[in-house]
Coordinates of C-alpha atoms in Angstrom, one line a residue:
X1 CA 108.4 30.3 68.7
X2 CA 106.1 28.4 66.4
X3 CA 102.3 29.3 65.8
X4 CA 101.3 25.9 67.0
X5 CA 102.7 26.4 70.7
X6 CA 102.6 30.3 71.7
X7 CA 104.3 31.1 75.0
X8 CA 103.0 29.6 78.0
X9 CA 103.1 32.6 81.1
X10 CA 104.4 30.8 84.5
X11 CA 104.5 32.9 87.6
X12 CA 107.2 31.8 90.4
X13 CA 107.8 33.5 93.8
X14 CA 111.1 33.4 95.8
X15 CA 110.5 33.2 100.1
X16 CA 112.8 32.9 102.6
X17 CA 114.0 34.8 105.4
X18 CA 116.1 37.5 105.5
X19 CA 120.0 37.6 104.2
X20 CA 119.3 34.2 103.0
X21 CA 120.6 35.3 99.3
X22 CA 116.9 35.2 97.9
X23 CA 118.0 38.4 95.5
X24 CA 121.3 37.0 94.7
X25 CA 120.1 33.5 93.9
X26 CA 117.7 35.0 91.3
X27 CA 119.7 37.9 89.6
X28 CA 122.3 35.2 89.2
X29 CA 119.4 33.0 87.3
X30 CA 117.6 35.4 85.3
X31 CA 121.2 37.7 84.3
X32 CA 123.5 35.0 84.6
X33 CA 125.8 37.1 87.1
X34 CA 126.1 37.2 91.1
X35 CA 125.8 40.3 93.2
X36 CA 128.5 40.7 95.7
X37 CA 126.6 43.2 97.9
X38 CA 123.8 43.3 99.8
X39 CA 120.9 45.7 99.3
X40 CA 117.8 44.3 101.1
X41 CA 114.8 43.7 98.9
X42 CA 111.7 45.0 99.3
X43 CA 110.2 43.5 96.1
X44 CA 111.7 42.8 92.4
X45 CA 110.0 41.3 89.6
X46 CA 112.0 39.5 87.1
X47 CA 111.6 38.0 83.9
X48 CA 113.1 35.1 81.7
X49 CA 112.0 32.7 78.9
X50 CA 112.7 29.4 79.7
X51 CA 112.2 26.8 77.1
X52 CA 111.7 23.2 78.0
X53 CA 110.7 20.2 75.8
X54 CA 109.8 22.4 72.9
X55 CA 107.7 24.9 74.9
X56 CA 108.7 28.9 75.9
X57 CA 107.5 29.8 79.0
X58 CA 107.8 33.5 79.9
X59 CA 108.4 32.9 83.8
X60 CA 107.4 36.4 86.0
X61 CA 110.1 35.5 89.3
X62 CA 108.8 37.7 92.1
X63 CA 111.8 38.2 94.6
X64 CA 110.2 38.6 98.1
X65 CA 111.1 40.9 101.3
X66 CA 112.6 38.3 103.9
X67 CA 110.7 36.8 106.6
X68 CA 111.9 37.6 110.6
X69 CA 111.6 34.5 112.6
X70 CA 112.5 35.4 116.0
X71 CA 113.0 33.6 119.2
X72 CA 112.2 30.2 117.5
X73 CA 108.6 31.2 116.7
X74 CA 107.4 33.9 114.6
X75 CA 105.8 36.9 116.5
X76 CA 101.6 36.9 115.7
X77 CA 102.1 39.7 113.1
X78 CA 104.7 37.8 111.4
X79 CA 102.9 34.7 111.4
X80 CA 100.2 36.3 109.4
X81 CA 102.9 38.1 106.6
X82 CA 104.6 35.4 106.0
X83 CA 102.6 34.6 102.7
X84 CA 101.3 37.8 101.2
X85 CA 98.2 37.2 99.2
X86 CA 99.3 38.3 96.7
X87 CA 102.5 35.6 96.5
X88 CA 99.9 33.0 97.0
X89 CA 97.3 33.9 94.3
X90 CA 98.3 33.1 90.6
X91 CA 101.7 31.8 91.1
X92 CA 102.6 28.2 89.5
X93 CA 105.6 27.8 91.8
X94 CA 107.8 28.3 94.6
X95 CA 111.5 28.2 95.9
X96 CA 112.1 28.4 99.3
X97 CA 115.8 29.2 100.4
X98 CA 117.8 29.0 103.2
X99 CA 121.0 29.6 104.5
X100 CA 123.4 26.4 105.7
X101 CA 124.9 29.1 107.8
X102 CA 121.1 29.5 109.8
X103 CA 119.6 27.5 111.4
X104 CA 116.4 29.6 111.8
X105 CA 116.3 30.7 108.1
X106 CA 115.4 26.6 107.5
X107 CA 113.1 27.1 110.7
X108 CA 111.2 28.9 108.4
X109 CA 111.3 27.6 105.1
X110 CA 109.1 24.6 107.2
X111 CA 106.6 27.2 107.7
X112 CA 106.5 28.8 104.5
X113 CA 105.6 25.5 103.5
X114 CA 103.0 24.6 106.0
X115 CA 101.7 28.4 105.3
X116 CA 101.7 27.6 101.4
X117 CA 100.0 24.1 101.2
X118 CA 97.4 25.7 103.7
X119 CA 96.5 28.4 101.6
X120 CA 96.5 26.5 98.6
X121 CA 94.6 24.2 99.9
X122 CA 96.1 21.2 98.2
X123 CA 98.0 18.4 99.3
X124 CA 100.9 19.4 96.6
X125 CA 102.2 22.4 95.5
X126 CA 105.2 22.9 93.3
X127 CA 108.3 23.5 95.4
X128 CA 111.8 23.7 95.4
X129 CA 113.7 24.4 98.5
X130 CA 117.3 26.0 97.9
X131 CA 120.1 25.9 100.7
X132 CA 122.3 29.0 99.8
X133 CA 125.6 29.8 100.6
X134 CA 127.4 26.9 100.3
X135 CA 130.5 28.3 99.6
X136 CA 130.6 29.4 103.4
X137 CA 131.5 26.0 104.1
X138 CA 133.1 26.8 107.6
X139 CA 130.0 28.3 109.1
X140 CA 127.9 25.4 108.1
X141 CA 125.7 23.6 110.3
X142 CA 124.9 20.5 109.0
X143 CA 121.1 21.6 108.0
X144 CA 121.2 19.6 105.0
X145 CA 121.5 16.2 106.9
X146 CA 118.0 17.2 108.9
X147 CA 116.2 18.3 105.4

């Protein structure tokens, strides 16, 4: 790290709904191995320096709880916990996963979204949307295609 360009801090969070291999998707980032079982998360921090163009970034990745959608529409409660404050307030960045195999878990990566870009606010915020387990090709559902 040179004197001239000290370490940049980035904050990004990970939303999705439930079972949607938020946890798995960002051990196998930060630690460079996957996670064959399931434990579900009630909130891990991670860290990682990530260099790009000459720069360090020390990137805080905040793995969120899931998010229920039931029914095809969130419940009133869940409507209002689907973005924490504190997930929306200092955080550079967000990836938003989904399963191919749910068709509701990309239900709601539309309103994370909408619920993001409202908070913020802005007209752009820094997103990356992730459809997970695409190894369970045979329960796919063709989400991609609508996406």
């Amino acid at each position: 790290m040179s004197p001239k360009n000290p370490p940049k801090q980035r904050k990004i969070a990970v939303l999705g709904s439930r079972s949607v291999g938020k946890s798995s998707l960002t051990v196998q980032f930060v630690e460079n191995h996957f996670v064959e079982s399931y434990y579900p998360t009630i909130e891990n921090t991670f860290s990682k320096i990530i260099k790009y163009k000459s720069q360090e970034f020390v990137t805080e990745i905040i793995d969120t709880a899931g998010q229920v959608l039931g029914l095809g529409v969130c419940s009133q409660q869940d409507e209002y916990s689907i973005l924490n404050s504190k997930h929306a307030i200092g955080i550079h960045g967000y990836v938003l996963v989904y399963s191919v195999t749910s068709k509701s878990s990309f239900e709601m990566v539309k309103i994370i979204r909408d619920k993001i870009l409202d908070h913020s606010g802005l007209g752009w915020v820094p997103i990356v949307i992730v459809g997970n387990k695409s190894d369970l090709h045979m329960q796919r559902l063709g989400i991609a295609r609508r996406g």
